Amino acid sequence: MSGKPLLYIETYGCQMNFADSEILVSLLQDQYDTTREHAQADLILVNTCSIREHAEQRVFNRLREFASLKRKRPGLRIGLVGCMAERLKEELLASDLAIDLVVGPDAYRSIPRLLSLVESGRKGIDVLLSEEETYADILPVRLGDNRVSAYISIMRGCQNYCSYCVVPYTRGKERSRDAATIVEEAASLVRQGYREVTLLGQNVNSYRAGEVDFPGLLEKVALVSPSLRIRFSTSHPKDLSDKLLSVMAEYPNVCKAIHLPVQSGSTAMLKKMNRKYDRQSYMERIEAIRRAIPDCGISTDIIAGFCGETEEDHRQTLSLMREAGYDSAFMFKYSERPGTFASKHYPDDVPEEVKLRRLNEIIDLQQSLSLESNRRDVGKVFEILAEGKSKKGNDQYFGRNTQNKVVVFDNPAGEDGQRPVSPGDYVKVRVESCTAATLAGQACFEGKA
Ligand code: 5AD
Ligand code: SF4
């Protein structure tokens, strides 16, 4: 123990926020050691999400708990960072939540300076957005539970302005990080034993740094090491190119999985959402994926009950889901976000109980699509990157196949002289059974399969 004060960081929201928390810890590592127990902390940072009202409510509840902790320990400092900091700004400092520090996603470098302000009895705030900040030179301190899989943030911000979405306002303009620093980060992870990276951006398909576009970047990272798997998220359907699909098809270590948020199956809704594609052009992209990579896993995001959505619009969403045959989906009720185009121009007029019923129909349908997709995999053998012990215990391991499906399998420890599986191993697993959420099977080895 170095005797440094202790930092506890709690992260809400998307993968990008988890990657940002690793940057935050890196920026503060000279001053703080980290702890996993908030009760021990000298500084608590809450990295927040504004995407739906519910996400913000969870953070407010948590902040009330931290505020009562601070009443018992006045020396405790509490910082709120990320999207809610950007959206609510000074309002947060004025609240009764005992927040000392409010810092937006592009201002993390100023935290050490703001902390000294706080020590002199003031409050610290920096919510400036930047057109350049990519934290390219910051080596993230990895906080994940395993040493197998890591996030690499390749771009920041979003300027697609989907009409329902708060992200362009909280994360600012889109900017891409220099390709050489990304390749170097991937290489350094390989040297540390990592076996998988996920390249992150709000819209990775529009990555561009000088001459390098996203397919070009993917190729460079794929060439770092054949034993490194590469994933990426999120793809906007409007610019998922054939060039990207051919790079994915060409490199075995680029995972065969695409997250392609559709949001709605109705062209009228898509237009109102400002998604810049219609049902037909979206389905054309799905077909292009199936042609180039027949075994590709495809997942999506769906919003139920957007402004003015009719029963017919909703049925269009259900029918598109069936046509696309998604392997998995993240599904949400529309939540109006202050400041967005939709909040200013379209009434949030689908009644709560209708939103909920439609969401449940979408969830039920996806359950059956996921189960069908998993049933098709029973009997197949997949190469799984082992991540760790399954939470269910009984000596089972879990990992994912290239399509991003979770696979649980028995650890063949000691059997037939095989060495036990450890995290980071590639293991061939024959699938024997499934639920809608997971595949289950046995590791198989040469001569034993
Ligand atoms: N309400 C509900 N869901 C939303 N998303 C983004 N904004 C909203 C909102 N206002 C969903 C979209 C997006 C995912 C990250 O969150 O489906 O793809
Ligand atoms: Fe939001 Fe649309 Fe940008 Fe995604 S692409 S972050 S949904 S504005």
Short mmCIF file of C-alpha atoms and ligand atoms in Angstrom, two decimals:
data_model
loop_
_atom_site.label_atom_id
_atom_site.label_comp_id
_atom_site.label_asym_id
_atom_site.label_seq_id
_atom_site.Cartn_x
_atom_site.Cartn_y
_atom_site.Cartn_z
CA MET A 1 0.00 0.00 0.00
CA SER A 2 1.34 3.36 -1.03
CA GLY A 3 -0.61 5.39 1.53
CA LYS A 4 -2.32 7.34 -1.23
CA PRO A 5 -5.96 8.29 -0.74
CA LEU A 6 -8.48 5.90 -2.27
CA LEU A 7 -10.66 6.39 -5.36
CA TYR A 8 -13.89 4.46 -5.89
CA ILE A 9 -15.46 4.73 -9.32
CA GLU A 10 -18.94 3.54 -10.26
CA THR A 11 -19.95 3.39 -13.91
CA TYR A 12 -23.39 3.50 -15.52
CA GLY A 13 -24.45 3.24 -19.15
CA CYS A 14 -22.69 2.21 -22.31
CA GLN A 15 -19.37 0.50 -23.00
CA MET A 16 -17.91 3.90 -23.84
CA ASN A 17 -18.48 4.98 -20.24
CA PHE A 18 -16.65 1.88 -18.99
CA ALA A 19 -13.75 2.77 -21.29
CA ASP A 20 -13.84 6.36 -20.01
CA SER A 21 -13.67 5.18 -16.40
CA GLU A 22 -10.40 3.43 -17.27
CA ILE A 23 -9.11 6.74 -18.63
CA LEU A 24 -10.25 8.54 -15.46
CA VAL A 25 -8.39 6.08 -13.24
CA SER A 26 -5.31 6.53 -15.41
CA LEU A 27 -5.49 10.32 -15.13
CA LEU A 28 -5.74 10.08 -11.33
CA GLN A 29 -3.32 7.24 -10.67
CA ASP A 30 -0.51 9.49 -9.41
CA GLN A 31 -2.81 10.85 -6.72
CA TYR A 32 -5.08 7.92 -5.90
CA ASP A 33 -5.11 4.17 -5.52
CA THR A 34 -8.41 2.51 -6.44
CA THR A 35 -10.71 0.58 -4.14
CA ARG A 36 -13.72 -1.62 -4.88
CA GLU A 37 -15.36 -0.64 -1.57
CA HIS A 38 -17.10 2.72 -1.61
CA ALA A 39 -17.11 2.76 2.20
CA GLN A 40 -13.30 3.08 2.17
CA ALA A 41 -13.08 5.77 -0.47
CA ASP A 42 -11.75 9.31 -0.10
CA LEU A 43 -13.06 10.23 -3.54
CA ILE A 44 -16.14 8.71 -5.18
CA LEU A 45 -16.62 9.31 -8.90
CA VAL A 46 -19.94 8.38 -10.51
CA ASN A 47 -19.65 8.09 -14.28
CA THR A 48 -23.16 8.68 -15.54
CA CYS A 49 -25.55 8.07 -18.43
CA SER A 50 -28.37 10.29 -19.70
CA ILE A 51 -29.76 8.10 -22.46
CA ARG A 52 -33.09 7.42 -20.71
CA GLU A 53 -34.77 8.99 -17.70
CA HIS A 54 -34.57 5.71 -15.83
CA ALA A 55 -30.75 5.71 -16.10
CA GLU A 56 -30.65 9.15 -14.50
CA GLN A 57 -33.06 8.14 -11.73
CA ARG A 58 -30.79 5.24 -10.74
CA VAL A 59 -27.88 7.63 -10.44
CA PHE A 60 -29.87 10.10 -8.32
CA ASN A 61 -30.83 7.29 -5.93
CA ARG A 62 -27.22 6.26 -5.63
CA LEU A 63 -26.10 9.86 -5.07
CA ARG A 64 -28.49 10.13 -2.14
CA GLU A 65 -26.77 7.14 -0.55
CA PHE A 66 -23.36 8.71 -1.09
CA ALA A 67 -24.59 12.02 0.33
CA SER A 68 -25.58 10.30 3.57
CA LEU A 69 -22.17 8.63 3.68
CA LYS A 70 -20.63 12.08 3.41
CA ARG A 71 -22.63 13.38 6.35
CA LYS A 72 -20.83 10.77 8.45
CA ARG A 73 -17.46 11.46 6.81
CA PRO A 74 -17.23 15.11 5.76
CA GLY A 75 -13.77 14.55 4.25
CA LEU A 76 -15.28 12.39 1.51
CA ARG A 77 -15.32 14.02 -1.93
CA ILE A 78 -18.00 13.17 -4.50
CA GLY A 79 -17.65 13.81 -8.20
CA LEU A 80 -20.28 13.34 -10.90
CA VAL A 81 -18.81 12.85 -14.36
CA GLY A 82 -20.01 11.83 -17.82
CA CYS A 83 -23.24 12.54 -19.68
CA MET A 84 -25.38 13.74 -16.74
CA ALA A 85 -22.64 16.22 -15.81
CA GLU A 86 -22.80 17.59 -19.33
CA ARG A 87 -26.58 17.72 -19.41
CA LEU A 88 -27.33 19.14 -15.97
CA LYS A 89 -24.18 21.18 -15.26
CA GLU A 90 -24.44 23.71 -12.37
CA GLU A 91 -27.86 22.35 -11.43
CA LEU A 92 -26.08 19.40 -9.86
CA LEU A 93 -23.84 21.56 -7.67
CA ALA A 94 -26.85 23.51 -6.46
CA SER A 95 -28.71 20.34 -5.46
CA ASP A 96 -28.65 18.90 -1.94
CA LEU A 97 -26.63 15.91 -3.09
CA ALA A 98 -23.31 17.13 -1.65
CA ILE A 99 -21.53 16.94 -5.01
CA ASP A 100 -18.10 18.60 -5.05
CA LEU A 101 -17.15 18.10 -8.65
CA VAL A 102 -19.02 18.08 -11.99
CA VAL A 103 -17.02 17.14 -15.06
CA GLY A 104 -18.19 16.44 -18.62
CA PRO A 105 -16.79 13.70 -20.90
CA ASP A 106 -14.24 15.92 -22.66
CA ALA A 107 -12.84 17.61 -19.54
CA TYR A 108 -11.35 14.71 -17.59
CA ARG A 109 -7.84 16.10 -17.81
CA SER A 110 -8.89 19.01 -15.60
CA ILE A 111 -9.97 16.80 -12.68
CA PRO A 112 -6.64 16.97 -10.78
CA ARG A 113 -6.74 20.80 -10.99
CA LEU A 114 -10.42 20.89 -9.97
CA LEU A 115 -9.70 18.63 -7.00
CA SER A 116 -7.28 21.17 -5.60
CA LEU A 117 -10.00 23.82 -5.92
CA VAL A 118 -12.26 21.52 -3.93
CA GLU A 119 -9.61 21.16 -1.22
CA SER A 120 -9.58 24.95 -0.90
CA GLY A 121 -13.30 24.84 -0.10
CA ARG A 122 -14.75 25.56 -3.53
CA LYS A 123 -16.69 23.41 -5.96
CA GLY A 124 -15.17 22.25 -9.24
CA ILE A 125 -16.95 22.27 -12.59
CA ASP A 126 -15.75 21.80 -16.17
CA VAL A 127 -18.26 20.83 -18.82
CA LEU A 128 -16.55 22.22 -21.90
CA LEU A 129 -16.92 20.00 -24.92
CA SER A 130 -14.00 19.71 -27.28
CA GLU A 131 -13.63 19.12 -31.01
CA GLU A 132 -10.22 17.50 -30.57
CA GLU A 133 -10.02 15.59 -27.29
CA THR A 134 -9.59 11.84 -27.88
CA TYR A 135 -7.40 10.98 -24.84
CA ALA A 136 -5.20 9.25 -27.44
CA ASP A 137 -2.09 9.55 -25.25
CA ILE A 138 -3.70 8.18 -22.07
CA LEU A 139 -3.01 4.53 -21.35
CA PRO A 140 -6.22 3.26 -19.70
CA VAL A 141 -5.94 1.40 -16.38
CA ARG A 142 -7.92 -1.78 -17.04
CA LEU A 143 -10.77 -2.24 -14.58
CA GLY A 144 -12.52 -5.22 -16.17
CA ASP A 145 -13.04 -8.45 -14.26
CA ASN A 146 -10.89 -10.44 -16.65
CA ARG A 147 -7.50 -10.00 -18.25
CA VAL A 148 -8.79 -11.44 -21.51
CA SER A 149 -10.97 -8.81 -23.13
CA ALA A 150 -10.54 -5.01 -23.21
CA TYR A 151 -12.20 -1.96 -24.74
CA ILE A 152 -10.35 0.45 -27.00
CA SER A 153 -12.10 3.71 -27.65
CA ILE A 154 -11.43 4.78 -31.26
CA MET A 155 -13.61 7.84 -31.55
CA ARG A 156 -15.74 10.13 -29.43
CA GLY A 157 -18.97 12.05 -29.83
CA CYS A 158 -21.77 11.74 -32.33
CA GLN A 159 -23.31 14.16 -34.77
CA ASN A 160 -26.06 12.07 -36.27
CA TYR A 161 -28.72 13.84 -34.23
CA CYS A 162 -31.25 11.04 -34.16
CA SER A 163 -34.23 13.05 -32.99
CA TYR A 164 -34.78 11.09 -29.74
CA CYS A 165 -31.15 10.97 -28.64
CA VAL A 166 -29.31 13.11 -26.11
CA VAL A 167 -25.81 11.83 -26.96
CA PRO A 168 -24.85 14.55 -29.51
CA TYR A 169 -25.54 17.11 -26.76
CA THR A 170 -23.67 15.31 -23.97
CA ARG A 171 -20.72 13.96 -25.94
CA GLY A 172 -20.25 16.62 -28.58
CA LYS A 173 -18.91 16.45 -32.12
CA GLU A 174 -17.61 13.29 -33.66
CA ARG A 175 -13.82 12.96 -33.73
CA SER A 176 -11.57 10.01 -34.50
CA ARG A 177 -8.44 8.99 -32.71
CA ASP A 178 -5.17 8.60 -34.59
CA ALA A 179 -4.85 5.04 -35.96
CA ALA A 180 -1.24 4.50 -34.85
CA THR A 181 -2.14 5.02 -31.18
CA ILE A 182 -5.00 2.51 -31.50
CA VAL A 183 -2.74 -0.13 -33.08
CA GLU A 184 -0.13 0.50 -30.37
CA GLU A 185 -2.75 0.08 -27.63
CA ALA A 186 -3.89 -3.22 -29.17
CA ALA A 187 -0.28 -4.43 -29.42
CA SER A 188 0.38 -3.51 -25.81
CA LEU A 189 -2.72 -5.43 -24.71
CA VAL A 190 -1.49 -8.51 -26.59
CA ARG A 191 1.86 -8.22 -24.78
CA GLN A 192 -0.05 -8.19 -21.49
CA GLY A 193 -1.88 -11.39 -22.45
CA TYR A 194 -5.21 -9.98 -23.66
CA ARG A 195 -6.95 -12.01 -26.37
CA GLU A 196 -9.82 -9.77 -27.41
CA VAL A 197 -10.39 -6.07 -28.01
CA THR A 198 -13.62 -4.24 -28.74
CA LEU A 199 -13.19 -1.07 -30.78
CA LEU A 200 -15.68 1.46 -29.46
CA GLY A 201 -17.42 4.46 -30.92
CA GLN A 202 -20.97 5.79 -31.17
CA ASN A 203 -20.76 5.15 -34.90
CA VAL A 204 -17.56 3.28 -35.76
CA ASN A 205 -18.39 3.12 -39.47
CA SER A 206 -17.75 6.82 -39.83
CA TYR A 207 -14.26 6.55 -38.27
CA ARG A 208 -11.73 8.52 -40.28
CA ALA A 209 -8.27 9.65 -39.23
CA GLY A 210 -6.28 11.09 -42.14
CA GLU A 211 -6.24 8.41 -44.82
CA VAL A 212 -7.50 5.64 -42.57
CA ASP A 213 -11.20 4.72 -42.65
CA PHE A 214 -12.88 2.09 -40.45
CA PRO A 215 -12.25 -0.95 -42.69
CA GLY A 216 -8.63 0.21 -42.94
CA LEU A 217 -8.34 0.51 -39.16
CA LEU A 218 -9.94 -2.89 -38.63
CA GLU A 219 -7.41 -4.45 -40.96
CA LYS A 220 -4.50 -2.81 -39.13
CA VAL A 221 -5.74 -4.07 -35.77
CA ALA A 222 -6.43 -7.56 -37.21
CA LEU A 223 -2.78 -7.71 -38.30
CA VAL A 224 -1.48 -6.98 -34.77
CA SER A 225 -1.74 -10.67 -33.86
CA PRO A 226 -3.68 -13.65 -35.22
CA SER A 227 -4.41 -14.69 -31.62
CA LEU A 228 -6.19 -11.40 -30.90
CA ARG A 229 -9.93 -11.33 -31.56
CA ILE A 230 -11.39 -8.03 -32.68
CA ARG A 231 -14.94 -6.83 -32.09
CA PHE A 232 -16.45 -3.43 -32.68
CA SER A 233 -19.54 -1.48 -31.71
CA THR A 234 -21.74 0.39 -32.70
CA SER A 235 -22.46 0.40 -36.44
CA HIS A 236 -24.91 2.89 -37.90
CA PRO A 237 -26.81 1.21 -40.75
CA LYS A 238 -26.50 4.29 -42.96
CA ASP A 239 -22.78 3.71 -43.46
CA LEU A 240 -22.10 0.03 -43.04
CA SER A 241 -20.01 -0.49 -46.18
CA ASP A 242 -19.35 -3.53 -48.36
CA LYS A 243 -15.66 -2.80 -47.83
CA LEU A 244 -16.13 -3.37 -44.10
CA LEU A 245 -17.92 -6.65 -44.76
CA SER A 246 -15.08 -7.87 -46.97
CA VAL A 247 -12.45 -7.06 -44.32
CA MET A 248 -14.57 -8.94 -41.77
CA ALA A 249 -14.86 -11.92 -44.12
CA GLU A 250 -11.13 -11.91 -44.91
CA TYR A 251 -9.66 -11.93 -41.38
CA PRO A 252 -10.52 -14.96 -39.23
CA ASN A 253 -9.68 -13.00 -36.07
CA VAL A 254 -12.25 -10.28 -36.81
CA CYS A 255 -15.35 -11.57 -35.03
CA LYS A 256 -18.38 -12.37 -37.11
CA ALA A 257 -20.81 -10.20 -35.21
CA ILE A 258 -22.46 -6.91 -36.08
CA HIS A 259 -24.54 -4.73 -33.80
CA LEU A 260 -26.80 -2.83 -36.18
CA PRO A 261 -29.41 -0.77 -34.30
CA VAL A 262 -32.62 -0.53 -36.33
CA GLN A 263 -34.75 1.37 -33.74
CA SER A 264 -37.98 0.78 -35.71
CA GLY A 265 -39.26 -1.28 -38.62
CA SER A 266 -41.49 1.50 -39.89
CA THR A 267 -40.14 3.84 -42.55
CA ALA A 268 -42.37 6.65 -41.25
CA MET A 269 -40.91 6.30 -37.73
CA LEU A 270 -37.36 6.05 -39.09
CA LYS A 271 -37.86 9.31 -40.92
CA LYS A 272 -39.15 11.02 -37.79
CA MET A 273 -36.23 9.56 -35.85
CA ASN A 274 -33.85 11.10 -38.41
CA ARG A 275 -32.12 7.77 -38.93
CA LYS A 276 -31.29 8.51 -42.59
CA TYR A 277 -32.30 5.05 -43.87
CA ASP A 278 -35.63 3.39 -44.53
CA ARG A 279 -36.87 -0.13 -43.88
CA GLN A 280 -35.90 -1.29 -47.35
CA SER A 281 -32.34 0.04 -47.30
CA TYR A 282 -31.86 -1.40 -43.79
CA MET A 283 -32.99 -4.83 -44.97
CA GLU A 284 -30.68 -4.50 -47.97
CA ARG A 285 -27.76 -4.10 -45.50
CA ILE A 286 -28.90 -7.20 -43.59
CA GLU A 287 -28.92 -9.14 -46.86
CA ALA A 288 -25.46 -7.79 -47.73
CA ILE A 289 -24.18 -9.08 -44.36
CA ARG A 290 -25.74 -12.51 -44.93
CA ARG A 291 -24.20 -12.70 -48.43
CA ALA A 292 -20.69 -11.70 -47.34
CA ILE A 293 -20.66 -13.53 -43.98
CA PRO A 294 -23.36 -16.22 -43.89
CA ASP A 295 -22.73 -17.17 -40.26
CA CYS A 296 -22.60 -13.59 -38.93
CA GLY A 297 -24.27 -12.86 -35.58
CA ILE A 298 -26.57 -9.84 -35.89
CA SER A 299 -27.95 -7.87 -32.96
CA THR A 300 -29.91 -4.65 -32.73
CA ASP A 301 -31.47 -1.90 -30.60
CA ILE A 302 -35.20 -1.20 -30.74
CA ILE A 303 -37.28 1.63 -29.30
CA ALA A 304 -40.96 0.97 -28.56
CA GLY A 305 -43.52 3.77 -28.50
CA PHE A 306 -41.72 6.65 -30.17
CA CYS A 307 -43.79 9.79 -30.78
CA GLY A 308 -46.83 9.12 -32.96
CA GLU A 309 -46.12 5.39 -33.30
CA THR A 310 -49.28 3.59 -34.48
CA GLU A 311 -50.22 -0.08 -34.12
CA GLU A 312 -49.28 -0.49 -37.77
CA ASP A 313 -45.82 1.06 -37.17
CA HIS A 314 -45.38 -1.33 -34.24
CA ARG A 315 -46.40 -4.34 -36.39
CA GLN A 316 -43.80 -3.23 -38.92
CA THR A 317 -41.16 -3.44 -36.18
CA LEU A 318 -42.28 -6.96 -35.26
CA SER A 319 -42.25 -8.06 -38.90
CA LEU A 320 -38.82 -6.57 -39.53
CA MET A 321 -37.48 -8.40 -36.47
CA ARG A 322 -38.72 -11.69 -37.95
CA GLU A 323 -37.31 -10.87 -41.38
CA ALA A 324 -33.91 -9.91 -40.00
CA GLY A 325 -33.90 -12.87 -37.60
CA TYR A 326 -31.84 -11.15 -34.93
CA ASP A 327 -29.72 -13.27 -32.61
CA SER A 328 -30.20 -10.77 -29.80
CA ALA A 329 -31.50 -7.27 -29.14
CA PHE A 330 -31.53 -4.43 -26.62
CA MET A 331 -35.08 -3.18 -26.35
CA PHE A 332 -36.32 0.05 -24.75
CA LYS A 333 -39.39 2.14 -24.17
CA TYR A 334 -39.08 5.60 -25.65
CA SER A 335 -38.02 8.09 -23.00
CA GLU A 336 -38.27 11.76 -23.86
CA ARG A 337 -34.98 13.60 -23.30
CA PRO A 338 -35.05 17.36 -22.76
CA GLY A 339 -33.25 19.34 -25.43
CA THR A 340 -33.60 16.79 -28.24
CA PHE A 341 -35.37 17.57 -31.51
CA ALA A 342 -38.16 15.11 -30.66
CA SER A 343 -38.77 16.72 -27.27
CA LYS A 344 -39.21 20.10 -28.95
CA HIS A 345 -41.21 19.09 -32.01
CA TYR A 346 -43.09 15.83 -31.40
CA PRO A 347 -45.47 15.14 -28.52
CA ASP A 348 -44.58 12.04 -26.47
CA ASP A 349 -48.08 10.78 -27.13
CA VAL A 350 -48.01 6.98 -26.89
CA PRO A 351 -49.59 6.17 -23.50
CA GLU A 352 -47.29 4.48 -20.98
CA GLU A 353 -49.35 1.25 -20.90
CA VAL A 354 -49.27 1.03 -24.71
CA LYS A 355 -45.49 1.57 -24.73
CA LEU A 356 -45.14 -1.17 -22.16
CA ARG A 357 -47.39 -3.62 -24.01
CA ARG A 358 -45.53 -3.02 -27.28
CA LEU A 359 -42.17 -3.38 -25.54
CA ASN A 360 -43.30 -6.68 -24.04
CA GLU A 361 -44.42 -7.95 -27.45
CA ILE A 362 -41.02 -7.00 -28.85
CA ILE A 363 -39.22 -8.73 -25.96
CA ASP A 364 -41.34 -11.88 -26.30
CA LEU A 365 -40.70 -12.07 -30.02
CA GLN A 366 -36.95 -11.59 -29.52
CA GLN A 367 -36.96 -14.35 -26.89
CA SER A 368 -38.32 -16.76 -29.47
CA LEU A 369 -35.97 -15.53 -32.20
CA SER A 370 -32.97 -15.92 -29.87
CA LEU A 371 -34.11 -19.40 -28.90
CA GLU A 372 -34.55 -20.41 -32.56
CA SER A 373 -31.12 -19.03 -33.39
CA ASN A 374 -29.54 -20.90 -30.47
CA ARG A 375 -31.33 -24.15 -31.36
CA ARG A 376 -29.77 -23.99 -34.81
CA ASP A 377 -26.38 -24.05 -33.08
CA VAL A 378 -26.97 -27.24 -31.08
CA GLY A 379 -24.62 -29.91 -32.45
CA LYS A 380 -22.14 -27.38 -33.87
CA VAL A 381 -18.56 -26.96 -32.66
CA PHE A 382 -17.37 -23.42 -31.95
CA GLU A 383 -14.06 -21.93 -30.97
CA ILE A 384 -14.65 -20.22 -27.64
CA LEU A 385 -12.40 -17.70 -25.97
CA ALA A 386 -12.58 -18.73 -22.31
CA GLU A 387 -13.23 -15.70 -20.12
CA GLY A 388 -13.69 -17.16 -16.65
CA LYS A 389 -15.61 -19.41 -14.34
CA SER A 390 -19.33 -19.51 -14.89
CA LYS A 391 -21.26 -17.79 -12.10
CA LYS A 392 -23.27 -20.96 -11.56
CA GLY A 393 -20.13 -22.52 -10.07
CA ASN A 394 -19.85 -26.31 -10.47
CA ASP A 395 -16.57 -25.91 -12.27
CA GLN A 396 -18.04 -24.67 -15.51
CA TYR A 397 -16.38 -22.08 -17.68
CA PHE A 398 -17.87 -19.50 -19.98
CA GLY A 399 -16.74 -17.60 -23.01
CA ARG A 400 -18.14 -16.39 -26.30
CA ASN A 401 -18.06 -17.66 -29.84
CA THR A 402 -17.20 -15.41 -32.76
CA GLN A 403 -20.90 -14.51 -33.16
CA ASN A 404 -20.83 -13.10 -29.61
CA LYS A 405 -23.03 -15.81 -28.10
CA VAL A 406 -22.24 -16.80 -24.55
CA VAL A 407 -21.24 -20.45 -24.28
CA VAL A 408 -21.00 -22.33 -20.98
CA PHE A 409 -18.95 -25.52 -20.90
CA ASP A 410 -17.52 -28.05 -18.48
CA ASN A 411 -13.93 -27.50 -17.56
CA PRO A 412 -12.25 -30.76 -18.49
CA ALA A 413 -9.70 -30.37 -15.65
CA GLY A 414 -7.50 -33.39 -15.36
CA GLU A 415 -9.60 -35.57 -17.67
CA ASP A 416 -7.59 -37.68 -20.09
CA GLY A 417 -4.44 -35.82 -19.11
CA GLN A 418 -5.79 -32.55 -20.54
CA ARG A 419 -4.62 -29.44 -18.80
CA PRO A 420 -7.47 -27.45 -17.26
CA VAL A 421 -8.81 -24.50 -19.17
CA SER A 422 -7.75 -21.05 -18.04
CA PRO A 423 -9.07 -17.62 -19.01
CA GLY A 424 -7.58 -16.55 -22.34
CA ASP A 425 -7.50 -20.08 -23.80
CA TYR A 426 -9.22 -20.83 -27.08
CA VAL A 427 -11.32 -23.95 -26.57
CA LYS A 428 -13.34 -25.97 -29.07
CA VAL A 429 -16.78 -26.60 -27.61
CA ARG A 430 -19.51 -28.85 -28.98
CA VAL A 431 -22.91 -27.35 -28.19
CA GLU A 432 -25.32 -29.83 -26.60
CA SER A 433 -28.16 -27.67 -25.34
CA CYS A 434 -29.36 -24.09 -25.13
CA THR A 435 -31.69 -21.54 -23.64
CA ALA A 436 -32.65 -18.25 -25.32
CA ALA A 437 -29.71 -16.62 -23.54
CA THR A 438 -26.88 -19.17 -23.67
CA LEU A 439 -25.42 -22.19 -25.38
CA ALA A 440 -24.06 -25.05 -23.27
CA GLY A 441 -21.72 -27.87 -24.19
CA GLN A 442 -18.51 -29.83 -23.69
CA ALA A 443 -14.96 -28.92 -24.52
CA CYS A 444 -13.67 -31.29 -27.16
CA PHE A 445 -10.05 -32.06 -27.90
CA GLU A 446 -8.26 -33.75 -30.77
CA GLY A 447 -8.97 -37.44 -30.84
CA LYS A 448 -11.84 -36.93 -28.44
CA ALA A 449 -14.25 -34.98 -30.55
N1 5AD B 1 -35.41 6.57 -25.36
C1 5AD B 1 -35.28 5.22 -25.45
N2 5AD B 1 -34.20 4.62 -25.97
C2 5AD B 1 -33.20 5.41 -26.44
N3 5AD B 1 -32.03 5.12 -27.02
C3 5AD B 1 -31.39 6.26 -27.31
N4 5AD B 1 -32.12 7.31 -26.93
C4 5AD B 1 -33.27 6.81 -26.39
C5 5AD B 1 -34.43 7.39 -25.83
N5 5AD B 1 -34.58 8.71 -25.75
C6 5AD B 1 -31.60 3.75 -27.31
C7 5AD B 1 -31.37 3.52 -28.80
C8 5AD B 1 -29.88 3.46 -28.91
C9 5AD B 1 -29.49 2.86 -27.57
C10 5AD B 1 -28.08 3.05 -27.17
O1 5AD B 1 -30.36 3.51 -26.66
O2 5AD B 1 -31.96 2.28 -29.14
O3 5AD B 1 -29.42 2.69 -29.99
FE1 SF4 B 2 -27.69 8.69 -30.44
FE2 SF4 B 2 -28.16 8.31 -33.06
FE3 SF4 B 2 -25.71 9.15 -32.23
FE4 SF4 B 2 -26.54 6.63 -31.70
S1 SF4 B 2 -26.18 7.50 -33.76
S2 SF4 B 2 -25.55 8.08 -30.26
S3 SF4 B 2 -28.74 6.89 -31.36
S4 SF4 B 2 -27.63 10.29 -32.07
#
